Amino acid sequence: MNNATTTVKLLQVDLTDPVTHMDVTKLRVGFVTERDPVEHMKKNSGAERLRLEFRQNCKLFLLKMVSKLFEKAPLKYPLVRNVSVLDPRVLLKSKEVSTRKLTTVLRRLVETGRIEDKCCDEIIREFGHFHDHSLMSASDSFRDFNPQSGRLDEFYQEHLSNKAECRHLWEVVKLVLVLSHGQASVERGFSVNKDVMVENLKEHSLIAQRVIKDRVHSVGGLLNIAYTKELLLSAASARQTYHMYLDDQRRLKQDEEKTQKRKGMMEEITQIKANKKRMEEYIRVLMKSADHNADKAESQGQLSFISKSNGLRRAAKEKERHLETLERQLTDKLKELKDTP
């Protein structure tokens, strides 16, 4: 583990190798969990074995959890690891490292058919020019970039999009940002949904607000919107449309409740029928056993078989009363199902 100094080396660690595992006796499981076994060991001589088994199970759980994290980690993809070249702070540290990361990104984009390989040399040349001139002159803004509040699309829109000598590089940056947007969070500086999201906002409202925001942005601001007749009519009837939507949702909810109610009643009826069938079979077996014991009593002349036969018949009578109760329940449920709209 001491050699896992980079992301790639960390992903290459063999989790099944016992050499990389911590001693199970040194595994920290929490103060309360540590205290309870100690109290138990004072009362039970075999508690030490149970304590070791518990720690071993904790270790197995951690191994499986970390293995799953490694399996699902996006960092195992070279494109994801090297896209960090777009982090302004990483870009500022080393031109050589940034160029190497960009080369890997370009290689992956060529392999997937996103760009043509003949453009790569020009993109790398533009990147070198951008790093030597534009980046150095605005190094403070690159160094102070905060991914918690800043957005990479806006950042590079300001520093890169207006430079004609870097137009091929700008196309690649836009492509990578678009590819990253679907899996990125606001904290990573890719998401633009942060501007329209509020608490308890439903999916339809979020989509509608996002469409409106994109439209306003595409025309260059609120002052450039063309207020057409269709737009004014839509705004005037918005409240009526909203109430119609609420009525539709209310009807859908009522229909869903009725469907769930009928489904629950059908399940109850099925269960009652199954219980009734089992009860009938049980009564049949009891009566058959009672008749068999009566025949043995008659053929062998032993009164004990008569006693067994009578006991079985009494049990069958009791089950028949239970069966009558089930039949009444079944009749009531069928009537209730018929009356349910």
Coordinates of N, CA and C in Angstrom, one line a residue, residues 138-263:
A138 N -3.0 35.4 -16.9 CA -4.2 35.4 -16.0 C -4.1 34.3 -15.0
S139 N -2.8 34.1 -14.5 CA -2.5 33.0 -13.6 C -3.3 33.1 -12.3
D140 N -3.6 34.3 -11.8 CA -4.3 34.5 -10.6 C -5.7 33.9 -10.6
S141 N -6.4 34.1 -11.7 CA -7.8 33.6 -11.8 C -7.7 32.1 -11.9
F142 N -6.7 31.5 -12.6 CA -6.6 30.0 -12.6 C -6.2 29.5 -11.2
R143 N -5.4 30.1 -10.5 CA -5.0 29.7 -9.2 C -6.1 29.8 -8.2
D144 N -6.9 30.8 -8.3 CA -8.0 31.0 -7.3 C -9.3 30.4 -7.7
F145 N -9.3 29.6 -8.8 CA -10.6 29.0 -9.2 C -11.1 28.1 -8.1
N146 N -12.4 28.2 -7.7 CA -13.1 27.4 -6.7 C -14.1 26.6 -7.3
P147 N -13.9 25.2 -7.4 CA -14.9 24.3 -8.0 C -16.2 24.3 -7.2
Q148 N -16.2 24.7 -5.9 CA -17.5 24.7 -5.2 C -18.5 25.8 -5.6
S149 N -18.0 26.8 -6.2 CA -18.9 27.9 -6.6 C -18.7 28.3 -8.1
G150 N -17.6 28.0 -8.7 CA -17.3 28.4 -10.1 C -17.7 27.2 -11.0
R151 N -18.0 27.6 -12.3 CA -18.4 26.7 -13.3 C -17.3 26.7 -14.4
L152 N -16.9 25.5 -14.8 CA -15.8 25.4 -15.8 C -16.3 25.9 -17.1
D153 N -17.6 25.7 -17.5 CA -18.0 26.2 -18.8 C -17.9 27.7 -18.9
E154 N -18.3 28.4 -17.8 CA -18.2 29.8 -17.8 C -16.8 30.3 -17.7
F155 N -16.0 29.6 -17.0 CA -14.5 29.9 -16.8 C -13.8 29.9 -18.2
Y156 N -14.0 28.8 -18.9 CA -13.3 28.7 -20.2 C -14.0 29.5 -21.3
Q157 N -15.3 29.8 -21.1 CA -16.0 30.7 -22.0 C -15.3 32.1 -22.0
E158 N -14.9 32.4 -20.8 CA -14.2 33.7 -20.6 C -12.8 33.8 -21.1
H159 N -12.1 32.7 -20.8 CA -10.6 32.7 -21.0 C -10.2 32.0 -22.3
L160 N -11.1 31.3 -23.0 CA -10.6 30.5 -24.2 C -11.5 30.8 -25.4
S161 N -12.8 31.0 -25.2 CA -13.7 31.0 -26.4 C -13.4 32.2 -27.3
N162 N -12.9 33.2 -26.8 CA -12.8 34.5 -27.6 C -11.4 34.5 -28.3
K163 N -10.6 33.4 -28.3 CA -9.3 33.4 -28.9 C -9.4 32.6 -30.2
A164 N -9.3 33.3 -31.3 CA -9.3 32.6 -32.6 C -8.2 31.6 -32.8
E165 N -7.0 31.9 -32.2 CA -5.9 31.0 -32.4 C -6.0 29.7 -31.6
C166 N -7.1 29.6 -30.8 CA -7.3 28.4 -30.0 C -8.7 27.8 -30.3
R167 N -9.2 28.0 -31.5 CA -10.5 27.5 -31.8 C -10.7 26.0 -31.8
H168 N -9.6 25.3 -32.2 CA -9.7 23.8 -32.2 C -9.6 23.3 -30.7
L169 N -8.8 23.9 -29.9 CA -8.7 23.5 -28.5 C -10.1 23.8 -27.8
W170 N -10.7 24.9 -28.1 CA -12.0 25.3 -27.5 C -13.1 24.2 -27.9
E171 N -13.0 23.7 -29.1 CA -14.0 22.7 -29.5 C -13.8 21.4 -28.7
V172 N -12.6 21.0 -28.4 CA -12.3 19.9 -27.6 C -12.7 20.1 -26.1
V173 N -12.5 21.3 -25.6 CA -12.9 21.6 -24.2 C -14.4 21.5 -24.1
K174 N -15.1 22.1 -25.1 CA -16.6 22.0 -25.1 C -17.1 20.5 -25.1
L175 N -16.4 19.7 -25.9 CA -16.8 18.3 -26.1 C -16.6 17.6 -24.8
V176 N -15.5 17.8 -24.1 CA -15.2 17.1 -22.8 C -16.2 17.5 -21.8
L177 N -16.5 18.8 -21.7 CA -17.4 19.4 -20.7 C -18.8 18.8 -20.9
V178 N -19.2 18.6 -22.2 CA -20.5 18.0 -22.5 C -20.5 16.5 -22.1
L179 N -19.4 15.8 -22.4 CA -19.4 14.4 -22.0 C -19.4 14.2 -20.5
S180 N -18.8 15.2 -19.8 CA -18.7 15.1 -18.3 C -20.0 15.5 -17.6
H181 N -20.8 16.3 -18.3 CA -22.0 17.0 -17.6 C -22.9 15.9 -17.0
G182 N -23.2 14.8 -17.7 CA -24.2 13.9 -17.3 C -23.9 13.2 -16.0
Q183 N -22.6 13.1 -15.6 CA -22.2 12.4 -14.4 C -21.6 13.3 -13.4
A184 N -21.6 14.6 -13.7 CA -20.9 15.6 -12.7 C -21.9 16.2 -11.8
S185 N -21.4 16.7 -10.7 CA -22.3 17.4 -9.7 C -22.0 18.9 -9.8
V186 N -22.8 19.7 -9.1 CA -22.5 21.1 -9.0 C -21.1 21.4 -8.5
E187 N -20.7 20.6 -7.5 CA -19.4 20.8 -6.9 C -18.2 20.7 -7.8
R188 N -18.4 20.0 -8.9 CA -17.3 19.8 -9.9 C -17.3 20.9 -10.9
G189 N -18.3 21.8 -10.9 CA -18.2 22.9 -11.8 C -18.8 22.7 -13.1
F190 N -19.5 21.5 -13.4 CA -20.0 21.2 -14.7 C -21.5 21.5 -14.8
S191 N -22.3 21.3 -13.7 CA -23.7 21.4 -13.8 C -24.2 22.8 -13.9
V192 N -25.3 22.9 -14.7 CA -26.0 24.2 -14.8 C -27.3 24.2 -14.2
N193 N -27.7 23.1 -13.6 CA -29.1 23.0 -13.0 C -29.1 23.7 -11.7
K194 N -28.0 24.1 -11.1 CA -28.0 24.7 -9.8 C -28.7 26.0 -9.8
D195 N -28.7 26.7 -11.0 CA -29.4 28.0 -11.1 C -30.9 27.9 -11.0
V196 N -31.5 26.7 -11.3 CA -32.9 26.6 -11.4 C -33.5 25.7 -10.3
M197 N -32.7 25.1 -9.5 CA -33.1 24.1 -8.5 C -33.5 24.8 -7.2
V198 N -34.6 24.5 -6.7 CA -35.0 24.9 -5.3 C -35.6 23.7 -4.6
E199 N -35.8 23.9 -3.3 CA -36.3 22.8 -2.5 C -37.6 22.3 -2.9
N200 N -37.9 21.0 -2.9 CA -39.2 20.4 -3.2 C -39.7 20.7 -4.6
L201 N -38.8 20.9 -5.5 CA -39.2 21.2 -6.9 C -39.5 19.9 -7.6
K202 N -40.7 19.7 -8.1 CA -41.0 18.5 -8.8 C -40.3 18.4 -10.2
E203 N -40.3 17.2 -10.7 CA -39.6 16.9 -12.0 C -40.2 17.8 -13.1
H204 N -41.5 17.9 -13.2 CA -42.1 18.7 -14.3 C -41.7 20.2 -14.2
S205 N -41.7 20.7 -13.0 CA -41.4 22.1 -12.8 C -39.9 22.3 -13.1
L206 N -39.0 21.4 -12.7 CA -37.6 21.5 -12.9 C -37.3 21.5 -14.4
I207 N -38.0 20.6 -15.1 CA -37.8 20.6 -16.6 C -38.3 21.8 -17.3
A208 N -39.4 22.3 -16.8 CA -40.0 23.5 -17.4 C -39.1 24.7 -17.2
Q209 N -38.6 24.9 -15.9 CA -37.8 26.0 -15.6 C -36.4 25.9 -16.4
R210 N -35.9 24.7 -16.6 CA -34.7 24.5 -17.3 C -34.9 24.9 -18.8
V211 N -36.0 24.5 -19.4 CA -36.3 24.9 -20.8 C -36.4 26.4 -20.9
I212 N -37.1 27.0 -19.9 CA -37.2 28.5 -20.0 C -35.9 29.2 -19.9
K213 N -35.0 28.7 -19.0 CA -33.7 29.3 -18.8 C -32.9 29.1 -20.1
D214 N -32.9 27.9 -20.7 CA -32.2 27.7 -21.9 C -32.7 28.7 -23.0
R215 N -34.0 28.8 -23.1 CA -34.5 29.7 -24.1 C -34.1 31.2 -23.9
V216 N -34.2 31.6 -22.7 CA -33.8 33.0 -22.4 C -32.3 33.2 -22.7
H217 N -31.5 32.2 -22.3 CA -30.1 32.3 -22.6 C -29.8 32.3 -24.1
S218 N -30.6 31.5 -24.9 CA -30.3 31.4 -26.3 C -30.6 32.7 -27.1
V219 N -31.6 33.5 -26.6 CA -31.9 34.7 -27.3 C -31.1 35.9 -26.7
G220 N -30.3 35.7 -25.7 CA -29.4 36.8 -25.2 C -30.0 37.6 -24.1
G221 N -31.0 37.0 -23.4 CA -31.5 37.7 -22.2 C -33.0 38.0 -22.3
L222 N -33.6 38.5 -21.2 CA -35.0 38.7 -21.1 C -35.5 39.8 -22.1
L223 N -34.6 40.8 -22.3 CA -35.0 42.0 -23.1 C -35.1 41.6 -24.6
N224 N -34.6 40.4 -25.0 CA -34.6 40.0 -26.4 C -35.7 39.0 -26.7
I225 N -36.5 38.7 -25.7 CA -37.6 37.8 -26.0 C -38.7 38.4 -26.8
A226 N -39.2 37.7 -27.8 CA -40.3 38.2 -28.6 C -41.6 37.7 -28.0
Y227 N -42.4 38.6 -27.5 CA -43.7 38.3 -26.8 C -44.8 38.1 -27.9
T228 N -44.9 36.9 -28.4 CA -45.9 36.6 -29.5 C -47.2 36.4 -28.9
K229 N -48.2 36.4 -29.8 CA -49.6 36.1 -29.3 C -49.8 34.8 -28.6
E230 N -49.1 33.8 -29.2 CA -49.2 32.4 -28.6 C -48.6 32.4 -27.2
L231 N -47.5 33.2 -27.0 CA -46.9 33.2 -25.6 C -47.8 33.9 -24.7
L232 N -48.4 35.0 -25.1 CA -49.3 35.8 -24.2 C -50.6 35.0 -23.8
L233 N -51.1 34.2 -24.8 CA -52.3 33.4 -24.5 C -51.9 32.2 -23.6
S234 N -50.7 31.7 -23.8 CA -50.2 30.6 -22.9 C -50.1 31.1 -21.5
A235 N -49.5 32.3 -21.3 CA -49.4 32.9 -20.0 C -50.7 33.2 -19.3
A236 N -51.7 33.7 -20.1 CA -53.0 34.0 -19.6 C -53.7 32.8 -19.1
S237 N -53.5 31.7 -19.8 CA -54.3 30.5 -19.4 C -53.4 29.6 -18.5
A238 N -52.3 30.1 -18.0 CA -51.4 29.2 -17.2 C -52.1 28.7 -16.0
R239 N -52.9 29.5 -15.3 CA -53.5 29.1 -14.0 C -54.6 28.0 -14.3
Q240 N -55.3 28.3 -15.4 CA -56.4 27.3 -15.7 C -55.7 25.9 -16.1
T241 N -54.6 26.0 -16.8 CA -53.9 24.8 -17.2 C -53.4 24.1 -16.0
Y242 N -52.9 24.9 -15.0 CA -52.4 24.3 -13.7 C -53.5 23.6 -13.0
H243 N -54.7 24.2 -12.9 CA -55.8 23.5 -12.2 C -56.3 22.3 -12.9
M244 N -56.2 22.3 -14.3 CA -56.6 21.1 -15.0 C -55.5 20.0 -14.7
Y245 N -54.3 20.4 -14.6 CA -53.3 19.4 -14.3 C -53.5 18.8 -12.9
L246 N -53.9 19.7 -11.9 CA -54.1 19.2 -10.6 C -55.3 18.2 -10.6
D247 N -56.4 18.5 -11.4 CA -57.5 17.6 -11.5 C -57.1 16.3 -12.1
D248 N -56.3 16.3 -13.1 CA -55.9 15.1 -13.7 C -55.1 14.2 -12.7
Q249 N -54.2 14.9 -11.9 CA -53.4 14.2 -11.0 C -54.2 13.6 -9.8
R250 N -55.3 14.4 -9.5 CA -56.2 13.9 -8.4 C -57.0 12.6 -8.9
R251 N -57.4 12.7 -10.2 CA -58.1 11.5 -10.7 C -57.2 10.3 -10.8
L252 N -55.9 10.6 -11.2 CA -55.0 9.5 -11.3 C -54.7 8.9 -10.0
K253 N -54.6 9.7 -8.9 CA -54.4 9.2 -7.6 C -55.6 8.4 -7.1
Q254 N -56.8 8.8 -7.4 CA -58.0 8.1 -7.0 C -58.1 6.7 -7.7
D255 N -57.7 6.8 -9.0 CA -57.7 5.5 -9.8 C -56.7 4.5 -9.2
E256 N -55.5 5.1 -8.9 CA -54.5 4.2 -8.3 C -54.9 3.6 -7.0
E257 N -55.6 4.4 -6.1 CA -56.1 3.9 -4.8 C -57.1 2.9 -5.0
K258 N -58.0 3.0 -6.0 CA -59.0 2.0 -6.3 C -58.4 0.7 -6.8
T259 N -57.4 0.9 -7.6 CA -56.7 -0.3 -8.2 C -56.0 -1.0 -7.1
Q260 N -55.3 -0.3 -6.2 CA -54.6 -0.9 -5.1 C -55.6 -1.6 -4.1
K261 N -56.7 -1.0 -3.9 CA -57.8 -1.6 -3.0 C -58.3 -2.9 -3.6
R262 N -58.6 -2.9 -4.9 CA -59.1 -4.1 -5.6 C -58.0 -5.2 -5.6
K263 N -56.7 -4.8 -5.8 CA -55.6 -5.7 -5.7 C -55.5 -6.4 -4.4

